[in-house]
C-alpha cells in the first residue's frame, strides 16, 4: 500500500515522511535532555514561563533544535560531496568537543601529563601493535594456505587453531599466556605475552580473510601459471596473492585498527601502554576523566592514521589490478 501511495503521490508522501521525521526528532531531542535549560540560554527572558510550564518550554527547545537540524541539512545539501563531508565532520567534531568541555576538565593537568602519556604510552602501544600486526599477517598467510591444503592433518591443525583463538576472549588469552606458560616452565614477560596473544588472536581472524581472498581468484589463474612452469609456491606468491590483495586489504585494515584498540587489554598484566598510563596518571590527582578522554582522542587519531594508510594501500592495489 505504501509503495502504491509513493508511486501515485510522490510529493505528498515525501512531505508526510518529512513531517514524521520532524516529530520523531523533536521527541528524541526532548527525551535526550535538550529541554528548558538549552532554550533559556538562548531566550533568558522566558525564565518565568519556564517555572510555570517546564514541559512547554522543553518542547519548544526540542522543536527549535529539530528546526535547526533541518535547516542545517538543507544548507549542507547545496555543497559538493567533499564539502558536505568536511562540513559534517567539522560540525560533529565541534559537538564532541563541546560535550567533553562540559565535563569541567582541568586542561592544566592534561598539559602536564600529556607529554609522558605520548612519549611512553603511545610509543609502547605502537610498538606492541606494529610487531603484533607483522606476526599476525605471517600467521594468517600460513593459516590460509593450510586451510586450503588437501592434507587432512594440516587442515585439521589450521581449523583447530582458528576455532580456538576466535572462540576465546582476547582478555582470556592474555591471562592464559602470561599466567599459564610459566606453569609449563616458560617464563614470559608482560610485553611479549601481550604481543603473542594479539598475534595469535588476530592471526586467527585474518586467516579467514586471507583464505577468502585467495579463493576469490579464479582457478584458471593458478592453472595458467602451472602451465607456464611455475611451482605451487611461485604461483601463490607471484600470481594469486598480488590479485587477492585487492580483496584482502580492506578487511585486514579494519583488523589492524581493531588490534590497535585491543592492545589496551595488555594493560591488565602491567604493560605501560596508553590505557594503563591514562589510568595511573589520573589516579595521582583524581583526574580520571581528563586522562581517559585524552587517551580516547589519541586512540582516535592513531586510528585515523591507520585508515589513511589503508586507503593509500587500497588505491595502489586497485591501480595495479586495473592495469
Short mmCIF file of C-alpha atoms in Angstrom, two decimals:
data_model
loop_
_atom_site.label_atom_id
_atom_site.label_comp_id
_atom_site.label_asym_id
_atom_site.label_seq_id
_atom_site.Cartn_x
_atom_site.Cartn_y
_atom_site.Cartn_z
CA UNK A 1 0.00 0.00 0.00
CA UNK A 2 2.77 2.42 0.92
CA UNK A 3 4.53 1.61 -2.32
CA UNK A 4 1.38 2.41 -4.30
CA UNK A 5 0.98 5.75 -2.50
CA UNK A 6 4.64 6.56 -3.12
CA UNK A 7 4.20 5.95 -6.84
CA UNK A 8 0.86 7.77 -7.11
CA UNK A 9 1.56 10.72 -4.79
CA UNK A 10 5.36 11.08 -4.55
CA UNK A 11 5.42 14.71 -3.33
CA UNK A 12 2.68 14.24 -0.74
CA UNK A 13 4.32 11.06 0.53
CA UNK A 14 7.63 12.88 0.82
CA UNK A 15 6.06 15.69 2.86
CA UNK A 16 4.34 13.23 5.18
CA UNK A 17 7.63 11.38 5.67
CA UNK A 18 9.46 14.62 6.48
CA UNK A 19 6.73 15.58 8.96
CA UNK A 20 7.01 12.23 10.72
CA UNK A 21 10.80 12.58 10.83
CA UNK A 22 10.48 16.11 12.26
CA UNK A 23 8.16 14.91 15.04
CA UNK A 24 10.45 11.95 15.79
CA UNK A 25 13.48 14.25 16.03
CA UNK A 26 11.63 16.66 18.31
CA UNK A 27 10.63 13.84 20.65
CA UNK A 28 14.16 12.41 20.56
CA UNK A 29 15.73 15.79 21.39
CA UNK A 30 13.27 16.26 24.25
CA UNK A 31 13.95 12.91 25.89
CA UNK A 32 17.70 13.20 25.29
CA UNK A 33 17.69 16.09 27.73
CA UNK A 34 17.60 19.04 25.32
CA UNK A 35 15.00 20.81 27.41
CA UNK A 36 14.35 24.13 29.11
CA UNK A 37 17.97 24.89 30.06
CA UNK A 38 19.05 25.00 26.42
CA UNK A 39 16.08 27.12 25.39
CA UNK A 40 16.50 29.57 28.28
CA UNK A 41 20.17 30.04 27.45
CA UNK A 42 19.02 31.47 24.11
CA UNK A 43 15.89 33.25 25.42
CA UNK A 44 16.62 34.18 29.07
CA UNK A 45 13.59 36.48 29.28
CA UNK A 46 11.33 33.39 29.42
CA UNK A 47 12.53 32.30 32.88
CA UNK A 48 9.16 32.99 34.49
CA UNK A 49 7.36 30.95 31.85
CA UNK A 50 9.77 28.07 32.40
CA UNK A 51 8.95 27.95 36.11
CA UNK A 52 5.24 27.71 35.36
CA UNK A 53 5.35 25.40 32.32
CA UNK A 54 8.65 23.50 32.12
CA UNK A 55 7.22 20.89 29.74
CA UNK A 56 6.10 23.54 27.25
CA UNK A 57 9.48 25.25 27.32
CA UNK A 58 11.19 21.86 26.99
CA UNK A 59 9.14 21.03 23.90
CA UNK A 60 9.90 24.47 22.46
CA UNK A 61 13.60 23.83 22.99
CA UNK A 62 13.41 20.42 21.31
CA UNK A 63 11.38 21.88 18.42
CA UNK A 64 13.95 24.62 17.91
CA UNK A 65 16.71 22.01 17.80
CA UNK A 66 14.76 19.98 15.21
CA UNK A 67 14.21 23.10 13.07
CA UNK A 68 17.92 23.94 13.22
CA UNK A 69 18.74 20.34 12.26
CA UNK A 70 16.53 20.52 9.15
CA UNK A 71 17.86 23.95 8.15
CA UNK A 72 21.41 22.71 8.56
CA UNK A 73 20.64 19.61 6.48
CA UNK A 74 19.10 21.77 3.75
CA UNK A 75 22.13 24.05 3.71
CA UNK A 76 24.57 21.13 3.53
CA UNK A 77 22.68 19.79 0.51
CA UNK A 78 23.85 22.79 -1.55
CA UNK A 79 27.52 21.79 -1.28
CA UNK A 80 29.52 19.23 -3.23
CA UNK A 81 30.02 15.75 -1.83
CA UNK A 82 33.50 16.50 -0.48
CA UNK A 83 32.35 19.79 1.04
CA UNK A 84 29.39 18.02 2.65
CA UNK A 85 31.72 15.51 4.27
CA UNK A 86 34.02 18.26 5.59
CA UNK A 87 31.10 20.28 6.99
CA UNK A 88 29.57 17.24 8.71
CA UNK A 89 32.94 16.27 10.19
CA UNK A 90 33.51 19.83 11.44
CA UNK A 91 30.05 20.08 13.00
CA UNK A 92 30.22 16.70 14.71
CA UNK A 93 33.75 17.41 15.95
CA UNK A 94 32.60 20.69 17.47
CA UNK A 95 29.69 18.93 19.18
CA UNK A 96 32.04 16.26 20.52
CA UNK A 97 34.48 18.84 21.88
CA UNK A 98 31.63 20.82 23.45
CA UNK A 99 30.44 17.59 25.06
CA UNK A 100 33.90 16.98 26.52
CA UNK A 101 34.23 20.62 27.58
CA UNK A 102 31.01 20.33 29.59
CA UNK A 103 32.83 17.93 31.95
CA UNK A 104 34.69 20.84 33.59
CA UNK A 105 38.08 19.40 32.68
CA UNK A 106 41.40 20.57 34.08
CA UNK A 107 43.34 21.45 30.93
CA UNK A 108 46.35 22.43 33.02
CA UNK A 109 46.51 18.86 34.36
CA UNK A 110 46.19 17.43 30.85
CA UNK A 111 49.03 19.59 29.55
CA UNK A 112 51.28 18.49 32.42
CA UNK A 113 50.68 14.79 31.79
CA UNK A 114 50.23 14.51 28.03
CA UNK A 115 53.97 14.58 27.29
CA UNK A 116 54.67 11.42 29.27
CA UNK A 117 51.43 9.87 28.04
CA UNK A 118 52.60 10.27 24.44
CA UNK A 119 56.32 9.51 24.78
CA UNK A 120 55.80 6.40 26.89
CA UNK A 121 52.20 5.26 26.46
CA UNK A 122 51.69 5.92 22.75
CA UNK A 123 55.13 4.64 21.79
CA UNK A 124 54.57 1.41 23.74
CA UNK A 125 51.14 0.97 22.14
CA UNK A 126 52.57 1.48 18.65
CA UNK A 127 55.47 -0.86 19.38
CA UNK A 128 53.16 -3.65 20.55
CA UNK A 129 50.70 -3.09 17.71
CA UNK A 130 53.33 -2.96 14.95
CA UNK A 131 55.01 -6.21 15.98
CA UNK A 132 51.65 -7.92 16.53
CA UNK A 133 50.44 -6.83 13.09
CA UNK A 134 53.55 -8.23 11.39
CA UNK A 135 53.35 -11.57 13.22
CA UNK A 136 49.57 -11.86 12.74
CA UNK A 137 49.95 -11.26 8.99
CA UNK A 138 52.53 -14.04 8.71
CA UNK A 139 50.35 -16.39 10.78
CA UNK A 140 47.30 -15.54 8.65
CA UNK A 141 49.10 -16.29 5.39
CA UNK A 142 50.35 -19.65 6.65
CA UNK A 143 46.97 -20.44 8.19
CA UNK A 144 45.09 -19.60 4.99
CA UNK A 145 47.34 -21.83 2.89
CA UNK A 146 46.94 -24.59 5.48
CA UNK A 147 43.14 -24.31 5.36
CA UNK A 148 43.29 -24.70 1.58
CA UNK A 149 45.55 -27.74 1.86
CA UNK A 150 44.34 -31.14 0.70
CA UNK A 151 46.26 -32.76 3.56
CA UNK A 152 43.79 -33.64 6.31
CA UNK A 153 46.29 -33.27 9.16
CA UNK A 154 47.38 -29.79 8.07
CA UNK A 155 43.77 -28.76 7.52
CA UNK A 156 42.87 -30.09 10.98
CA UNK A 157 45.65 -28.07 12.64
CA UNK A 158 44.54 -24.90 10.87
CA UNK A 159 40.86 -25.30 11.71
CA UNK A 160 41.61 -26.14 15.37
CA UNK A 161 43.80 -23.05 15.67
CA UNK A 162 41.24 -20.68 14.13
CA UNK A 163 38.39 -22.20 16.15
CA UNK A 164 40.28 -21.93 19.45
CA UNK A 165 41.64 -18.41 19.13
CA UNK A 166 38.49 -16.99 17.58
CA UNK A 167 36.39 -18.65 20.26
CA UNK A 168 38.29 -17.42 23.33
CA UNK A 169 38.01 -13.79 24.50
CA UNK A 170 41.23 -11.88 23.88
CA UNK A 171 41.48 -10.89 27.54
CA UNK A 172 41.35 -14.58 28.50
CA UNK A 173 44.12 -15.33 26.00
CA UNK A 174 46.34 -12.64 27.55
CA UNK A 175 45.84 -14.15 31.00
CA UNK A 176 46.36 -17.74 29.82
CA UNK A 177 49.62 -16.89 28.04
CA UNK A 178 51.01 -14.64 30.77
CA UNK A 179 49.98 -16.84 33.72
CA UNK A 180 49.71 -20.24 32.06
CA UNK A 181 53.03 -20.59 30.25
CA UNK A 182 55.08 -20.21 33.48
CA UNK A 183 53.25 -23.30 34.76
CA UNK A 184 54.93 -25.19 31.91
CA UNK A 185 58.32 -23.70 32.67
CA UNK A 186 58.23 -20.91 30.07
CA UNK A 187 58.69 -17.58 31.83
CA UNK A 188 57.43 -14.76 29.62
CA UNK A 189 57.41 -11.02 30.28
CA UNK A 190 54.29 -8.90 30.03
CA UNK A 191 55.02 -7.24 26.69
CA UNK A 192 55.94 -10.47 24.82
CA UNK A 193 52.86 -12.11 26.35
CA UNK A 194 50.66 -9.30 25.07
CA UNK A 195 52.24 -9.41 21.62
CA UNK A 196 51.81 -13.19 21.44
CA UNK A 197 48.15 -13.01 22.49
CA UNK A 198 47.33 -10.27 19.98
CA UNK A 199 49.21 -12.05 17.19
CA UNK A 200 47.52 -15.40 17.75
CA UNK A 201 44.06 -13.91 18.17
CA UNK A 202 44.12 -11.62 15.16
CA UNK A 203 46.09 -14.13 13.13
CA UNK A 204 43.10 -16.48 13.50
CA UNK A 205 40.63 -13.85 12.29
CA UNK A 206 42.87 -12.77 9.44
CA UNK A 207 43.36 -16.40 8.37
CA UNK A 208 39.75 -16.43 7.20
CA UNK A 209 40.23 -13.10 5.41
CA UNK A 210 43.29 -14.38 3.56
CA UNK A 211 41.57 -17.67 2.73
CA UNK A 212 38.54 -15.87 1.28
CA UNK A 213 40.80 -13.54 -0.71
CA UNK A 214 42.80 -16.40 -2.19
CA UNK A 215 39.65 -18.33 -3.08
CA UNK A 216 38.20 -15.26 -4.83
CA UNK A 217 40.80 -15.64 -7.60
CA UNK A 218 39.58 -17.87 -10.47
CA UNK A 219 41.22 -21.29 -10.67
CA UNK A 220 42.22 -20.53 -14.23
CA UNK A 221 44.90 -18.18 -12.89
CA UNK A 222 46.71 -20.94 -10.99
CA UNK A 223 46.21 -23.42 -13.83
CA UNK A 224 47.70 -20.96 -16.30
CA UNK A 225 50.67 -20.29 -14.01
CA UNK A 226 51.36 -24.00 -13.61
CA UNK A 227 51.13 -24.42 -17.37
CA UNK A 228 53.92 -21.85 -17.65
CA UNK A 229 56.10 -23.99 -15.39
CA UNK A 230 55.62 -22.20 -12.06
CA UNK A 231 55.52 -24.37 -8.95
CA UNK A 232 52.88 -24.02 -6.23
CA UNK A 233 54.89 -21.53 -4.14
CA UNK A 234 55.72 -19.34 -7.14
CA UNK A 235 52.10 -19.42 -8.28
CA UNK A 236 50.87 -18.34 -4.87
CA UNK A 237 53.47 -15.58 -4.41
CA UNK A 238 53.65 -14.18 -7.96
CA UNK A 239 50.14 -14.75 -9.34
CA UNK A 240 47.48 -15.39 -6.69
CA UNK A 241 48.45 -13.12 -3.78
CA UNK A 242 49.01 -9.93 -5.84
CA UNK A 243 45.47 -10.26 -7.20
CA UNK A 244 43.96 -11.36 -3.89
CA UNK A 245 45.36 -8.35 -2.02
CA UNK A 246 42.66 -6.16 -3.54
CA UNK A 247 40.12 -8.26 -1.63
CA UNK A 248 42.29 -8.85 1.45
CA UNK A 249 43.42 -5.29 2.26
CA UNK A 250 40.10 -3.62 3.28
CA UNK A 251 39.03 -6.15 5.97
CA UNK A 252 42.64 -6.63 7.07
CA UNK A 253 42.98 -2.88 7.59
CA UNK A 254 39.91 -2.96 9.81
CA UNK A 255 41.51 -5.77 11.81
CA UNK A 256 44.66 -3.68 12.27
CA UNK A 257 42.61 -0.78 13.64
CA UNK A 258 40.78 -3.14 15.98
CA UNK A 259 44.12 -4.59 17.13
CA UNK A 260 45.42 -1.09 17.89
CA UNK A 261 42.49 -0.54 20.24
CA UNK A 262 42.57 -4.04 21.68
CA UNK A 263 46.22 -3.54 22.61
CA UNK A 264 44.75 -1.73 25.63
CA UNK A 265 43.92 -5.17 27.07
CA UNK A 266 47.59 -5.87 27.74
CA UNK A 267 47.35 -3.23 30.47
CA UNK A 268 45.88 -5.94 32.72
CA UNK A 269 49.35 -7.52 33.00
CA UNK A 270 51.03 -4.22 33.85
CA UNK A 271 52.28 -3.05 30.46
CA UNK A 272 52.80 0.71 30.44
CA UNK A 273 50.81 1.36 27.30
CA UNK A 274 48.32 4.16 26.64
CA UNK A 275 45.36 2.84 28.64
CA UNK A 276 47.44 1.77 31.63
CA UNK A 277 49.17 5.15 31.88
CA UNK A 278 45.93 7.08 31.44
CA UNK A 279 44.50 5.23 34.45
CA UNK A 280 47.57 5.55 36.65
CA UNK A 281 48.25 9.20 35.81
CA UNK A 282 44.64 10.08 36.50
CA UNK A 283 44.78 8.42 39.92
CA UNK A 284 47.50 10.75 41.20
CA UNK A 285 45.14 13.74 41.46
CA UNK A 286 41.77 12.00 40.99
CA UNK A 287 41.56 13.34 37.44
CA UNK A 288 40.45 10.11 35.79
CA UNK A 289 38.11 11.62 33.21
CA UNK A 290 40.79 14.01 31.89
CA UNK A 291 43.21 11.20 31.16
CA UNK A 292 40.57 8.84 29.78
CA UNK A 293 39.27 11.47 27.36
CA UNK A 294 42.83 12.35 26.31
CA UNK A 295 43.65 8.68 25.72
CA UNK A 296 40.41 8.23 23.76
CA UNK A 297 41.26 11.12 21.44
CA UNK A 298 44.78 9.75 20.95
CA UNK A 299 43.39 6.32 20.01
CA UNK A 300 41.09 8.05 17.55
CA UNK A 301 43.97 9.98 15.95
CA UNK A 302 46.01 6.78 15.66
CA UNK A 303 43.05 5.02 14.05
CA UNK A 304 42.66 7.88 11.55
CA UNK A 305 46.34 7.47 10.68
CA UNK A 306 45.85 3.75 10.03
CA UNK A 307 42.73 4.47 7.96
CA UNK A 308 44.78 6.85 5.80
CA UNK A 309 47.49 4.23 5.27
CA UNK A 310 44.85 1.63 4.44
CA UNK A 311 43.23 3.94 1.86
CA UNK A 312 46.59 4.51 0.14
CA UNK A 313 47.32 0.78 0.01
CA UNK A 314 43.85 0.08 -1.40
CA UNK A 315 44.33 2.66 -4.15
CA UNK A 316 47.69 1.19 -5.05
CA UNK A 317 46.35 -2.35 -5.44
CA UNK A 318 43.28 -1.02 -7.27
CA UNK A 319 45.51 0.71 -9.83
CA UNK A 320 47.63 -2.42 -10.20
CA UNK A 321 44.50 -4.52 -10.76
CA UNK A 322 43.17 -2.20 -13.47
CA UNK A 323 46.45 -2.41 -15.34
#
